[in-house]
CSV table of C-alpha atoms in Angstrom, one decimal:
chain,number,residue,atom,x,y,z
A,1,UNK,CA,25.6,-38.8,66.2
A,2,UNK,CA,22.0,-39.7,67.5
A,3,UNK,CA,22.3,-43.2,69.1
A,4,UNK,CA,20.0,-45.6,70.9
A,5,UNK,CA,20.9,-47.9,74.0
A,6,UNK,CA,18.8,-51.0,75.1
A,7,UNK,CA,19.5,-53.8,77.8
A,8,UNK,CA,21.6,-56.4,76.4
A,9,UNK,CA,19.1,-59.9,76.8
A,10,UNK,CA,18.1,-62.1,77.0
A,11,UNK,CA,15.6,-61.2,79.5
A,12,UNK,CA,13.5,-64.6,80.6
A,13,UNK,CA,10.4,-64.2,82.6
A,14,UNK,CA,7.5,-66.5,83.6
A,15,UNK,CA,4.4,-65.6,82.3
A,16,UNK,CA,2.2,-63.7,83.7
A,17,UNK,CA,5.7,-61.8,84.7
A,18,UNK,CA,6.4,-57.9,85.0
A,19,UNK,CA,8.6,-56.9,81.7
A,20,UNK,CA,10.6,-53.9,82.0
A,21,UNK,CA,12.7,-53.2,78.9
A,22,UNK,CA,15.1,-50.0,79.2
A,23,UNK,CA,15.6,-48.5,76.5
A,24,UNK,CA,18.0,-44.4,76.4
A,25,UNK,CA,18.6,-42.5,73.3
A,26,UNK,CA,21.0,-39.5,72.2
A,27,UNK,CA,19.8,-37.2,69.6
A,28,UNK,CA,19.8,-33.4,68.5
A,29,UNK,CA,16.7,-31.8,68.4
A,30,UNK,CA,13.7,-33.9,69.2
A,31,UNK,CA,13.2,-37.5,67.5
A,32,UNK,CA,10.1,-39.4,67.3
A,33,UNK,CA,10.8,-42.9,69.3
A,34,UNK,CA,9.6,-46.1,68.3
A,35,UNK,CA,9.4,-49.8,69.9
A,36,UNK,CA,9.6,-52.5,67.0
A,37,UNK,CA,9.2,-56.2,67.8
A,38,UNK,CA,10.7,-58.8,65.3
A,39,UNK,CA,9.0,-62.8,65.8
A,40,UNK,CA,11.7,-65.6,64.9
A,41,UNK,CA,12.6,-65.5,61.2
A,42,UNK,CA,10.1,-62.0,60.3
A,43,UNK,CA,10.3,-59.0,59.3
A,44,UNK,CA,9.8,-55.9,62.4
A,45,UNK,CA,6.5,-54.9,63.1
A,46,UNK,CA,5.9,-51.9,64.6
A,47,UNK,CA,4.5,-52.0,68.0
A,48,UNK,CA,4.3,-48.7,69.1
A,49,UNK,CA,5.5,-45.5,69.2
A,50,UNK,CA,5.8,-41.7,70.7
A,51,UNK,CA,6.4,-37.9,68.6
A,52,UNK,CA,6.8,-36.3,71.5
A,53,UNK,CA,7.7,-35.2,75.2
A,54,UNK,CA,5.7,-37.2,77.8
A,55,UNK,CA,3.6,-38.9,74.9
A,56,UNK,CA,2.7,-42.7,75.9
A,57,UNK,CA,2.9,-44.8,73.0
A,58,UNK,CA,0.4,-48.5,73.9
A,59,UNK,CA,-0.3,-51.4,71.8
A,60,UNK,CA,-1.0,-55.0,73.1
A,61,UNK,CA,-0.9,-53.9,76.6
A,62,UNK,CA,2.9,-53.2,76.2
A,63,UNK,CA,3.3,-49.0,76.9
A,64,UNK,CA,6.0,-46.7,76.5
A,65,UNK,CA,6.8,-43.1,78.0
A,66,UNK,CA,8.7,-40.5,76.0
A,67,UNK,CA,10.5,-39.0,78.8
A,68,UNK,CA,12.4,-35.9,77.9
A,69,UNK,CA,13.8,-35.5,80.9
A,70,UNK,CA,15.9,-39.0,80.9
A,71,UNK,CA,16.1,-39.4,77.7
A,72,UNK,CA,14.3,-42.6,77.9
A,73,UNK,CA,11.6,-44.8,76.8
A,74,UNK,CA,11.4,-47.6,78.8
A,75,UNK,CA,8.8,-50.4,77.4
A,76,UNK,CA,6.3,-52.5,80.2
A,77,UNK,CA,4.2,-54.9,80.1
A,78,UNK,CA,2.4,-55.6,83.2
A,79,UNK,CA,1.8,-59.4,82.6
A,80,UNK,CA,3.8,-61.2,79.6
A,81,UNK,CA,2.5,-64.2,77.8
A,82,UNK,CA,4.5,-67.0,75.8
A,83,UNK,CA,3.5,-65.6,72.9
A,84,UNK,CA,5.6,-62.6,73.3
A,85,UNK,CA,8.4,-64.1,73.3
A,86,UNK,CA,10.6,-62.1,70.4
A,87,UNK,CA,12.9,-59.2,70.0
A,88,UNK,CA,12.5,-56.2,70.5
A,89,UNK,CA,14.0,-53.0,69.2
A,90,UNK,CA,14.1,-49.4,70.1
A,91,UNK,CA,14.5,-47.0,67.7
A,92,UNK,CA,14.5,-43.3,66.9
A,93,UNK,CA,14.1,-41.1,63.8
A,94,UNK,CA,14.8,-37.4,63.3
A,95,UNK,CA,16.0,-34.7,61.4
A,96,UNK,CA,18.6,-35.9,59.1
A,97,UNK,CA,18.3,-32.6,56.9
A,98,UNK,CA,16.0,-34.3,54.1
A,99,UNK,CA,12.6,-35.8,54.4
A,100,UNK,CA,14.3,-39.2,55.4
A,101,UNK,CA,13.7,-39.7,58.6
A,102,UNK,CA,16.2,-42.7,58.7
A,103,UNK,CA,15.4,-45.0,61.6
A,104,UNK,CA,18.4,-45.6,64.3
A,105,UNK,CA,18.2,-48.7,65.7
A,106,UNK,CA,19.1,-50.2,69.6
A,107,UNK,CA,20.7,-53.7,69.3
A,108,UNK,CA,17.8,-55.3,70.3
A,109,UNK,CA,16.7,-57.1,73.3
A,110,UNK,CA,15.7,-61.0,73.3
A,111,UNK,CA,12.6,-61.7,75.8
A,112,UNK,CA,11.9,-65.2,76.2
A,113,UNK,CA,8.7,-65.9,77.9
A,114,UNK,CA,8.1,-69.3,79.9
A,115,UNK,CA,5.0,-71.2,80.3
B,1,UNK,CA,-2.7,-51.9,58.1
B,2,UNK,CA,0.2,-51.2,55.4
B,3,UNK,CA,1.8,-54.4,54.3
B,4,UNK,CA,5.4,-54.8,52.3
B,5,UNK,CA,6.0,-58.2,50.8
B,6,UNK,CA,9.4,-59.0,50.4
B,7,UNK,CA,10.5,-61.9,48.1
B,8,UNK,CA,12.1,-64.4,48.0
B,9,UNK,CA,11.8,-65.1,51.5
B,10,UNK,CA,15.2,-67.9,51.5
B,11,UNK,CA,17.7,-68.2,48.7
B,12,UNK,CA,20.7,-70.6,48.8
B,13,UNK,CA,22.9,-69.5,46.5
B,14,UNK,CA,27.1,-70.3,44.9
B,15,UNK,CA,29.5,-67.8,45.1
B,16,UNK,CA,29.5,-65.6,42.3
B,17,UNK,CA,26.0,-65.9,41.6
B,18,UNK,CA,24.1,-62.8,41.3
B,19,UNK,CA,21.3,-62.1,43.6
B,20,UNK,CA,17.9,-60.0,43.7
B,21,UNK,CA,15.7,-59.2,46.4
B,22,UNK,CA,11.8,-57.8,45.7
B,23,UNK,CA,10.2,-55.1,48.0
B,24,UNK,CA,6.8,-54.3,47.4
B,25,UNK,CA,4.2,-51.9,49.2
B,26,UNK,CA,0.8,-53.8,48.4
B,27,UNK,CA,-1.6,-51.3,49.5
B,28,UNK,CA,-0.2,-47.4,49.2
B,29,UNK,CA,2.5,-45.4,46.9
B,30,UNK,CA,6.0,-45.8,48.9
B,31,UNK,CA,7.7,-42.8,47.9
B,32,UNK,CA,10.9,-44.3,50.2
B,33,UNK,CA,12.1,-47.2,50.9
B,34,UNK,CA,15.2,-48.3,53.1
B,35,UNK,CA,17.6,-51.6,52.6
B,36,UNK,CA,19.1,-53.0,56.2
B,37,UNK,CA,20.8,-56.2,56.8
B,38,UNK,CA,20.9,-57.7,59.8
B,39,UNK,CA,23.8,-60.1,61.4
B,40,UNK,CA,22.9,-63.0,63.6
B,41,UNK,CA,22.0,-61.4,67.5
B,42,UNK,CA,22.2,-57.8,66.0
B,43,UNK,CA,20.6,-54.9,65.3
B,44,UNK,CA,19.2,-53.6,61.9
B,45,UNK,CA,22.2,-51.7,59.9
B,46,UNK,CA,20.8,-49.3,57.6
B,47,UNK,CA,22.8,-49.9,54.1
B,48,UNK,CA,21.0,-47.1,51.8
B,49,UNK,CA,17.4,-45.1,51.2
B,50,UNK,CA,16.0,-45.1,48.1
B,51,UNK,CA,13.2,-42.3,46.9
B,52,UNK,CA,11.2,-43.0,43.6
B,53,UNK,CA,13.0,-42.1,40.4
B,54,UNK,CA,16.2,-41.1,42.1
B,55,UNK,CA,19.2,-42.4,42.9
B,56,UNK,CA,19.8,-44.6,46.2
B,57,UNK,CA,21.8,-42.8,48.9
B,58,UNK,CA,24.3,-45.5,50.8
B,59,UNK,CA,24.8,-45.4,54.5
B,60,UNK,CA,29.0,-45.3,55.3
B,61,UNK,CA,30.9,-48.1,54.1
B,62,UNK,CA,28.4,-49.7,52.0
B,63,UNK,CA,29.9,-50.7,47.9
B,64,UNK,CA,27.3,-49.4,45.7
B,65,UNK,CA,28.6,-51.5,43.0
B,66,UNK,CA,28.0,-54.6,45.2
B,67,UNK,CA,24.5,-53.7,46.6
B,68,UNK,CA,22.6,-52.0,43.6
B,69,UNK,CA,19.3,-50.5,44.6
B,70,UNK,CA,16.6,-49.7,42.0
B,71,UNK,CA,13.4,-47.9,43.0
B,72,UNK,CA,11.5,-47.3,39.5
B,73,UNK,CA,8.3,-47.4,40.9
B,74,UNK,CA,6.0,-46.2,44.0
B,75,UNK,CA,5.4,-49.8,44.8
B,76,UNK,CA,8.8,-51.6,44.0
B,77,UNK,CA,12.2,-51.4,45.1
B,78,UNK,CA,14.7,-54.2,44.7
B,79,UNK,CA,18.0,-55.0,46.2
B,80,UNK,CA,20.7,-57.0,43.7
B,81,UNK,CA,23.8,-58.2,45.5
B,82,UNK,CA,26.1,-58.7,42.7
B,83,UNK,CA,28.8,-61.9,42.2
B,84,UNK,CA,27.7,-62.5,46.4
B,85,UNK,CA,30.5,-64.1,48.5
B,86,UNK,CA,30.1,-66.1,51.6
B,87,UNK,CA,30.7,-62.8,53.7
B,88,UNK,CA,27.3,-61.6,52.1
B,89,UNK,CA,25.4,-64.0,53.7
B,90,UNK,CA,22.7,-62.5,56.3
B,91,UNK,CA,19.1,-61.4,56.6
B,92,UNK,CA,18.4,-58.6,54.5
B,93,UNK,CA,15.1,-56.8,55.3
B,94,UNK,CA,13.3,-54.1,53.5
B,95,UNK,CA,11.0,-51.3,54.7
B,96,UNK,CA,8.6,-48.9,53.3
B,97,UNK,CA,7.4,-45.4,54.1
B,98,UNK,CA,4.1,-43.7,52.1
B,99,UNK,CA,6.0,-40.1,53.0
B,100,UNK,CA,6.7,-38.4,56.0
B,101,UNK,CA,5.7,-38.2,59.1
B,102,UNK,CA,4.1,-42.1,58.0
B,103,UNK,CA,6.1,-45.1,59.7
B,104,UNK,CA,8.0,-47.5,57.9
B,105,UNK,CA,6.2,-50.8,57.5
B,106,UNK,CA,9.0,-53.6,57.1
B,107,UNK,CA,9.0,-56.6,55.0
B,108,UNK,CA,9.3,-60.3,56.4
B,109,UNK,CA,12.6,-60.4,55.4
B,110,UNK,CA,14.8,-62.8,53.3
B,111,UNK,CA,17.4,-64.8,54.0
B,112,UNK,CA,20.5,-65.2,52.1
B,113,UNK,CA,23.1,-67.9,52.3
B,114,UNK,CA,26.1,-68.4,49.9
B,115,UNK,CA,27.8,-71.5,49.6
């Protein structure tokens, strides 16, 4: 079945630090990709996200490539803050023969930024 | 942007005690909305979808009679675990989708601990 792979964490960086997050998926057909950041004790907010090959999703200076190709979509940051500091999640959606769309989740990836 | 409220946020409950989670969509019609629960350091695991009027559909492994989902409106869905147990404790989190291809906006989530 469709499946989603993330770097196991925690990842800690200084600020002002490069962030690289990998993120691979496996899926049939051609899922919509998402990046989803969850703040200690929230709910996810989405962050950003790509429908399709070689779309860039961007929010908050964090970007994302759908890359076909690799089946990835790696998340970046050029230059983290503490206030980033979070989880993050990949995540994918497709065709699950319905108007569902169920998200599949990555396990997550802990960033912890330091001042 | 969209925004679910979920309530109650924390609830500390006894064994055997029936408990039930609000989901709301405060500002469009959610025709779906999804129920995961998440374990300490892990990812989101989807337990069931529920569309408006219809039944919920449970993910694998999930006891409907244990986790009963009710969706009778376009703005509420709510989550009852019935006579919880210690092993229910977790994070449950609900999201909300106005219809596809819309995201799902998640709720803050709430915590459940049984004593």
């Amino acid at each position: 079945g469709d499946s989603v792979t993330q770097m196991e964490g925690p990842v800690t960086l200084s600020e002002e630090a490069f962030l690289t997050i990998n993120c691979t998926y496996t899926a049939t057909g051609y899922p919509s990709l998402f990046w989803y950041v969850q703040y200690p004790g929230e709910g996810l907010q989405l962050l950003l996200k790509a429908t399709k090959a070689d779309d860039k999703g961007s929010n908050k200076g964090f970007e994302a490539t759908y890359r076909k190709e690799t089946t990835s979509f790696h998340l970046e940051k050029g230059s983290v803050q503490v206030s980033d500091s979070a989880v993050y999640f990949c995540a994918l959606s497709g065709d699950y023969g319905g108007a569902t769309n169920k998200l599949i989740f990555g396990t997550g990836t802990l960033l912890a930024v330091q001042p | 942007g969209a925004v679910v409220s979920q309530h109650p946020s924390r609830v500390i409950c006894k064994s055997g005690t029936s408990v039930k989670i609000e989901c709301r969509s405060l500002d469009f019609q959610a025709t779906t909305m999804f129920w995961y629960r998440q374990f300490p350091k892990q990812s989101l695991m989807l337990m069931a979808t529920s569309n408006e009027g219809s039944k919920a559909t449970y993910e694998q492994g999930v006891e409907k009679d244990k986790f009963l989902i009710n969706h009778a409106s376009l703005t509420l869905s709510t989550l009852t675990v019935t006579s919880a147990h210690p092993e229910d404790s977790s994070f449950y989190i609900c999201s909300a989708r106005g219809g596809t291809p819309s995201p799902q906006h998640f709720g803050d989530g709430t915590r459940l601990s049984i004593l």
